[in-house]
Amino acid sequence: MDPKKIDNTSNTTTGVELVVATVPKPTPKSEQPEPINLDDVVDATTNVDTPIDVDELEHDDTKKRKLKSVVWNHFSKQKIKGLDKAVCNYCKKKLAGSSRAGTTHLHDHFRICPLRKNKDIKQSLLNPNKSTDGKISIGTYSFDQDYARHELANMIILHEYPLSMVEHRGFRTFVNSLQPLFPHVSRNTIKKDILGIYEVEKSKTQQVLEGNQGRIAITTDLWTASNQKRGYMTVTAHFIDESWTLQSRIIRFIYVPCPHTAETLSEALMSCLLDWNIDRKLSTLTVDNCTTNDAMIHMICDKLPCSSLMLGGNLFHMRCCAHILNLIVRAGLSAIETGIEAIRDSVAFWTATPKRVEKFEEAARQLKVPCTKKLALDCVTRWNSTYIMLTTALIYKDVFARLKQREFAYKTLPSDHDWMLATKMCDKLKLFYSVTEMFSGTKYPTSNMYFPKVCEIRLLLDECLLSNVEEINVMAANMVGKFDKYWMVIHGLLAIATVLDPRFKLKLIEYYFPKIYGNDSEKQIDRIRKMCYDLVNEYQVKYSDRQDTIPMDLQVPSMEDVHEHDTMDPLVGYDLFVSSTSNVDGVKSELDYYLEESVLPRAASFDILAWWRTNGIKYPILQCFAKDILAVPISTVAFESAFSTGGRHLSPYRNRLNPKTLEALICAQDWLWTTMEGSTSSPLYSIKEETIKADEDPGFVKYDA
């Protein structure tokens, strides 16, 4: 072997040391090891008397060739159990390290190694920070890829961005300008991240519901997406938490296959209740008024144990008051349709073309009528749009008369009787409109607020029956018929909620019922009183284990307490006699003490939840009772905004979204907003405060009564 060739090999630029076999010297010159002379090594390897391991030499040649790859900067080669292994310098994972295995698998592991990623993202980067005084300082920060992807998924969920935006060129260019280190992701990758966020937030929400000690009220409704022709059911849970804050959570946005029969809807809803483990914690179920929902309620009640429901399920079915109010007013307007037809035709004429709109506005300016509102044609299925149309048209009453003289094609000028009828109608419907806004508000109040409004509506209808205008009488008669049909169904729970208001108690019922029922008022008041006492007794049994938290002056002595008296007491027999002969009704309960106290002064800033939170020590059973009743929503309109969200996701340009992905987007949006804002209802419901959402969304199709 030529020594010069060996020297050239050792001086290559690979940076790899030459490892050769050496022959031990028989007698060392000194105790300290001396540097090995390469010539001596060559001579020793060429000595025929010294055994040479040919395999070892071949192995060393392989090692030199293999270690040329840059990936070996992140792996160390070790001999483990006789096999060559490449050990990752970060996660210490052992991979094949022989020459035959190659380095492709090492490159693959390097790209996905989690500990290597963590090490990379913790690298400090310079970041200029601009202070309030305009000075710029240089600081360091650490870029976290996983955190950035998580926040990107949150952004898409919160603001309803399309999943495909992560693949848009403009978005990627923008991200590169902010952080070149951020790796681009596909829509499938971001979809997986969104589903992961949904699962995490669902687990948190389930823990919140499981930790709630009170009952949970449910609202549900069905929506058919016009673009997909698929039906979706939304299920929302309402409760008052331990800090006495009104809370609501969308727990399901379920795809319901056709046909949408009562059996199909009941199975979907029951599956949701069982999945969330709230089937034995329900207070009420609020739905729209239709025959399908009525049949669904009966099926749900048959599947739930009666012992788990309030009063055996008598209060379980809660009809949407906003929907009932809509039916009542529409019944009244149908009787006087001809009286407002001329106004509707006039509005349709002057809003038909832009030229007519400009001409109408010009005439209004000439008459110095402020154009603060634009004419708007009403929708037949939305009575409140008819009210808005009439109130706006009344502002421009003189403008219509002026334009009749200038426009020969305008033939439908309303008569004085039409304007008089519209004025009286708007005056009567003003209360209905304000109550509908309350029912449909995004920040829905507690259930005790609705009873006075409903009573005022009933008294208004009685007043309309005495009107000297025949059309108003016909309208009121139709509305009274619809009102009486549903009033007995819904006013029981509303009256109970009013009793729990320390400003009203039974006094408000005793004030309104004689005006509504006349001679039959005492019977109706006793019915409400009996329902309250039955519920208190039911809660007394349920929370009997909390007897030690009830004040001593409110506790009822038990038979065990009587037997524990001193046996030498001569009146022990008397105590037994009294306990066996006394009427149970003669023992005062918490409700008796509560009703005997004077009502509080009415104040607009009164917080009923705060009052019950502080008075729970005095009335522990009533406090549990109030927490469940005051959380009951009496309308589904505020929570139908989820359907508007679904309509935006399933637009005509994006109508192939998977139902599971759609549910993850809508539910996670509700949960994330609630967590971020800490409010009773998330900004998901604050899209727009309208009364009937069904008709303002083209992708919104609902069932009617």
Tab-separated table of C-alpha atoms in Angstrom, residues 309-531:
chain	number	residue	atom	x	y	z
A	309	LEU	CA	-88.740	16.833	35.878
A	310	MET	CA	-90.394	19.686	37.755
A	311	LEU	CA	-93.967	18.850	38.830
A	312	GLY	CA	-93.776	15.588	36.944
A	313	GLY	CA	-93.174	17.348	33.622
A	314	ASN	CA	-96.111	19.783	33.762
A	315	LEU	CA	-93.763	22.726	33.199
A	316	PHE	CA	-91.404	20.966	30.789
A	317	HIS	CA	-92.963	22.269	27.547
A	318	MET	CA	-92.306	26.003	27.109
A	319	ARG	CA	-93.651	27.595	23.946
A	320	CYS	CA	-91.717	30.411	22.287
A	321	CYS	CA	-93.495	33.612	23.337
A	322	ALA	CA	-92.087	35.569	20.393
A	323	HIS	CA	-93.556	33.046	17.991
A	324	ILE	CA	-96.914	33.119	19.787
A	325	LEU	CA	-96.915	36.919	19.725
A	326	ASN	CA	-96.201	36.808	16.008
A	327	LEU	CA	-99.184	34.494	15.470
A	328	ILE	CA	-101.439	36.755	17.551
A	329	VAL	CA	-100.592	39.932	15.632
A	330	ARG	CA	-100.728	38.244	12.249
A	331	ALA	CA	-104.212	36.982	13.098
A	332	GLY	CA	-105.242	40.556	13.858
A	333	LEU	CA	-103.682	42.065	10.736
A	334	SER	CA	-105.331	39.490	8.499
A	335	ALA	CA	-108.707	40.923	9.487
A	336	ILE	CA	-107.824	44.470	8.328
A	337	GLU	CA	-105.669	43.645	5.330
A	338	THR	CA	-107.775	45.775	2.990
A	339	GLY	CA	-107.335	48.824	5.196
A	340	ILE	CA	-103.563	48.944	4.704
A	341	GLU	CA	-103.450	47.745	1.097
A	342	ALA	CA	-103.459	51.291	-0.325
A	343	ILE	CA	-100.461	52.279	1.821
A	344	ARG	CA	-98.590	49.128	0.796
A	345	ASP	CA	-99.253	49.839	-2.898
A	346	SER	CA	-98.040	53.423	-2.510
A	347	VAL	CA	-94.810	52.320	-0.861
A	348	ALA	CA	-94.279	49.679	-3.553
A	349	PHE	CA	-94.785	52.306	-6.283
A	350	TRP	CA	-92.293	54.820	-4.909
A	351	THR	CA	-89.605	52.230	-4.144
A	352	ALA	CA	-89.836	50.410	-7.473
A	353	THR	CA	-87.058	52.303	-9.298
A	354	PRO	CA	-84.145	54.544	-8.282
A	355	LYS	CA	-85.633	57.417	-10.288
A	356	ARG	CA	-88.861	57.269	-8.269
A	357	VAL	CA	-86.897	57.131	-5.012
A	358	GLU	CA	-85.009	60.292	-5.994
A	359	LYS	CA	-88.244	62.020	-6.980
A	360	PHE	CA	-89.830	61.073	-3.662
A	361	GLU	CA	-86.868	62.417	-1.683
A	362	GLU	CA	-86.886	65.633	-3.679
A	363	ALA	CA	-90.575	66.179	-2.866
A	364	ALA	CA	-89.869	65.541	0.815
A	365	ARG	CA	-87.129	68.182	0.808
A	366	GLN	CA	-89.441	70.692	-0.829
A	367	LEU	CA	-92.009	70.127	1.922
A	368	LYS	CA	-89.193	70.262	4.519
A	369	VAL	CA	-89.958	66.738	5.726
A	370	PRO	CA	-86.771	65.201	7.185
A	371	CYS	CA	-85.732	62.111	5.210
A	372	THR	CA	-84.444	60.284	8.256
A	373	LYS	CA	-86.023	56.979	7.235
A	374	LYS	CA	-86.378	55.319	3.886
A	375	LEU	CA	-89.563	53.737	2.667
A	376	ALA	CA	-89.450	49.961	3.052
A	377	LEU	CA	-91.925	47.443	1.724
A	378	ASP	CA	-93.074	44.939	4.322
A	379	CYS	CA	-92.779	41.161	4.299
A	380	VAL	CA	-96.055	39.272	4.535
A	381	THR	CA	-94.747	36.756	7.092
A	382	ARG	CA	-93.253	39.460	9.354
A	383	TRP	CA	-95.861	41.568	11.086
A	384	ASN	CA	-93.214	43.829	12.585
A	385	SER	CA	-92.082	44.783	9.071
A	386	THR	CA	-95.674	45.877	8.382
A	387	TYR	CA	-95.545	48.004	11.529
A	388	ILE	CA	-92.280	49.612	10.385
A	389	MET	CA	-93.711	50.229	6.916
A	390	LEU	CA	-96.786	51.990	8.345
A	391	THR	CA	-94.882	54.128	10.857
A	392	THR	CA	-92.459	55.261	8.136
A	393	ALA	CA	-95.235	55.985	5.649
A	394	LEU	CA	-97.063	58.130	8.213
A	395	ILE	CA	-94.040	60.441	8.351
A	396	TYR	CA	-94.390	61.132	4.590
A	397	LYS	CA	-98.180	61.415	4.522
A	398	ASP	CA	-98.079	64.908	2.951
A	399	VAL	CA	-95.413	63.832	0.470
A	400	PHE	CA	-97.691	61.177	-1.005
A	401	ALA	CA	-100.429	63.783	-1.500
A	402	ARG	CA	-97.986	66.193	-3.165
A	403	LEU	CA	-96.699	63.546	-5.570
A	404	LYS	CA	-100.254	62.637	-6.601
A	405	GLN	CA	-100.463	66.019	-8.304
A	406	ARG	CA	-97.138	65.601	-10.136
A	407	GLU	CA	-97.105	61.933	-11.138
A	408	PHE	CA	-99.987	60.771	-13.310
A	409	ALA	CA	-98.955	57.096	-13.082
A	410	TYR	CA	-99.472	57.187	-9.301
A	411	LYS	CA	-103.060	55.978	-8.804
A	412	THR	CA	-103.067	54.464	-5.269
A	413	LEU	CA	-103.089	57.470	-2.943
A	414	PRO	CA	-104.408	56.336	0.493
A	415	SER	CA	-107.614	57.947	1.674
A	416	ASP	CA	-108.026	59.859	4.915
A	417	HIS	CA	-109.710	56.802	6.418
A	418	ASP	CA	-106.698	54.679	5.474
A	419	TRP	CA	-104.338	57.109	7.196
A	420	MET	CA	-106.568	57.259	10.277
A	421	LEU	CA	-106.687	53.478	10.457
A	422	ALA	CA	-102.905	53.239	10.072
A	423	THR	CA	-102.413	55.791	12.858
A	424	LYS	CA	-104.642	53.919	15.293
A	425	MET	CA	-103.150	50.583	14.311
A	426	CYS	CA	-99.579	51.765	14.898
A	427	ASP	CA	-100.634	53.212	18.237
A	428	LYS	CA	-102.036	49.826	19.316
A	429	LEU	CA	-99.197	47.762	17.886
A	430	LYS	CA	-96.477	49.866	19.519
A	431	LEU	CA	-96.669	47.797	22.697
A	432	PHE	CA	-96.535	44.570	20.697
A	433	TYR	CA	-93.453	45.813	18.875
A	434	SER	CA	-91.594	46.757	22.063
A	435	VAL	CA	-92.451	43.435	23.719
A	436	THR	CA	-91.337	41.541	20.615
A	437	GLU	CA	-88.013	43.366	20.757
A	438	MET	CA	-87.647	42.296	24.383
A	439	PHE	CA	-88.464	38.693	23.509
A	440	SER	CA	-85.994	38.747	20.634
A	441	GLY	CA	-83.156	40.700	22.230
A	442	THR	CA	-79.675	39.259	22.075
A	443	LYS	CA	-79.096	39.927	25.786
A	444	TYR	CA	-82.201	38.136	26.937
A	445	PRO	CA	-83.337	39.047	30.479
A	446	THR	CA	-84.468	36.670	33.196
A	447	SER	CA	-87.940	35.143	32.898
A	448	ASN	CA	-89.477	37.349	35.620
A	449	MET	CA	-89.454	40.346	33.271
A	450	TYR	CA	-92.051	39.038	30.824
A	451	PHE	CA	-95.188	38.562	32.925
A	452	PRO	CA	-96.055	42.282	33.328
A	453	LYS	CA	-95.608	42.836	29.595
A	454	VAL	CA	-97.895	39.957	28.679
A	455	CYS	CA	-100.541	41.219	31.095
A	456	GLU	CA	-100.355	44.691	29.536
A	457	ILE	CA	-100.922	43.134	26.109
A	458	ARG	CA	-104.053	41.390	27.356
A	459	LEU	CA	-105.425	44.614	28.821
A	460	LEU	CA	-104.638	46.445	25.571
A	461	LEU	CA	-106.673	43.913	23.617
A	462	ASP	CA	-109.625	44.453	25.955
A	463	GLU	CA	-109.312	48.169	25.295
A	464	CYS	CA	-109.266	47.594	21.536
A	465	LEU	CA	-112.496	45.640	21.793
A	466	LEU	CA	-114.174	48.848	22.966
A	467	SER	CA	-112.833	50.944	20.096
A	468	ASN	CA	-115.305	52.913	17.952
A	469	VAL	CA	-113.440	51.884	14.789
A	470	GLU	CA	-114.874	48.711	13.330
A	471	GLU	CA	-111.600	47.501	11.829
A	472	ILE	CA	-109.827	47.820	15.190
A	473	ASN	CA	-112.623	45.827	16.847
A	474	VAL	CA	-112.289	43.020	14.301
A	475	MET	CA	-108.501	43.012	14.708
A	476	ALA	CA	-108.765	42.854	18.517
A	477	ALA	CA	-111.332	40.040	18.420
A	478	ASN	CA	-109.065	37.860	16.305
A	479	MET	CA	-106.078	38.609	18.512
A	480	VAL	CA	-107.962	37.854	21.727
A	481	GLY	CA	-108.910	34.436	20.354
A	482	LYS	CA	-105.284	33.574	19.643
A	483	PHE	CA	-104.114	35.082	22.936
A	484	ASP	CA	-106.498	33.026	25.066
A	485	LYS	CA	-105.492	29.881	23.181
A	486	TYR	CA	-101.860	30.121	24.277
A	487	TRP	CA	-102.054	32.248	27.428
A	488	MET	CA	-103.079	29.402	29.718
A	489	VAL	CA	-100.192	27.340	28.370
A	490	ILE	CA	-97.372	29.782	29.054
A	491	HIS	CA	-98.466	32.087	31.844
A	492	GLY	CA	-97.998	29.500	34.632
A	493	LEU	CA	-94.207	29.505	34.557
A	494	LEU	CA	-94.083	33.269	33.884
A	495	ALA	CA	-96.244	33.881	36.956
A	496	ILE	CA	-93.994	31.653	39.089
A	497	ALA	CA	-90.957	33.620	37.940
A	498	THR	CA	-92.766	36.832	38.907
A	499	VAL	CA	-93.439	35.486	42.412
A	500	LEU	CA	-89.691	34.995	42.789
A	501	ASP	CA	-89.124	38.693	42.096
A	502	PRO	CA	-88.977	40.402	45.535
A	503	ARG	CA	-90.405	43.568	43.947
A	504	PHE	CA	-93.597	41.774	42.869
A	505	LYS	CA	-94.184	38.430	44.607
A	506	LEU	CA	-97.907	37.600	44.587
A	507	LYS	CA	-98.866	41.271	44.682
A	508	LEU	CA	-98.429	41.735	40.946
A	509	ILE	CA	-100.599	38.708	40.196
A	510	GLU	CA	-103.243	39.959	42.621
A	511	TYR	CA	-103.123	43.298	40.793
A	512	TYR	CA	-103.469	42.017	37.214
A	513	PHE	CA	-105.667	38.933	37.498
A	514	PRO	CA	-108.844	40.744	38.649
A	515	LYS	CA	-108.538	42.976	35.577
A	516	ILE	CA	-108.044	39.996	33.273
A	517	TYR	CA	-110.271	37.308	34.782
A	518	GLY	CA	-112.818	39.337	36.708
A	519	ASN	CA	-114.813	37.178	39.126
A	520	ASP	CA	-112.687	34.152	38.292
A	521	SER	CA	-109.496	35.845	39.460
A	522	GLU	CA	-109.349	34.231	42.931
A	523	LYS	CA	-109.390	30.783	41.381
A	524	GLN	CA	-106.525	31.668	39.051
A	525	ILE	CA	-104.492	33.248	41.866
A	526	ASP	CA	-104.940	30.138	44.010
A	527	ARG	CA	-103.770	28.010	41.101
A	528	ILE	CA	-100.524	29.952	40.824
A	529	ARG	CA	-100.046	29.880	44.604
A	530	LYS	CA	-100.537	26.105	44.685
A	531	MET	CA	-97.976	25.601	41.910
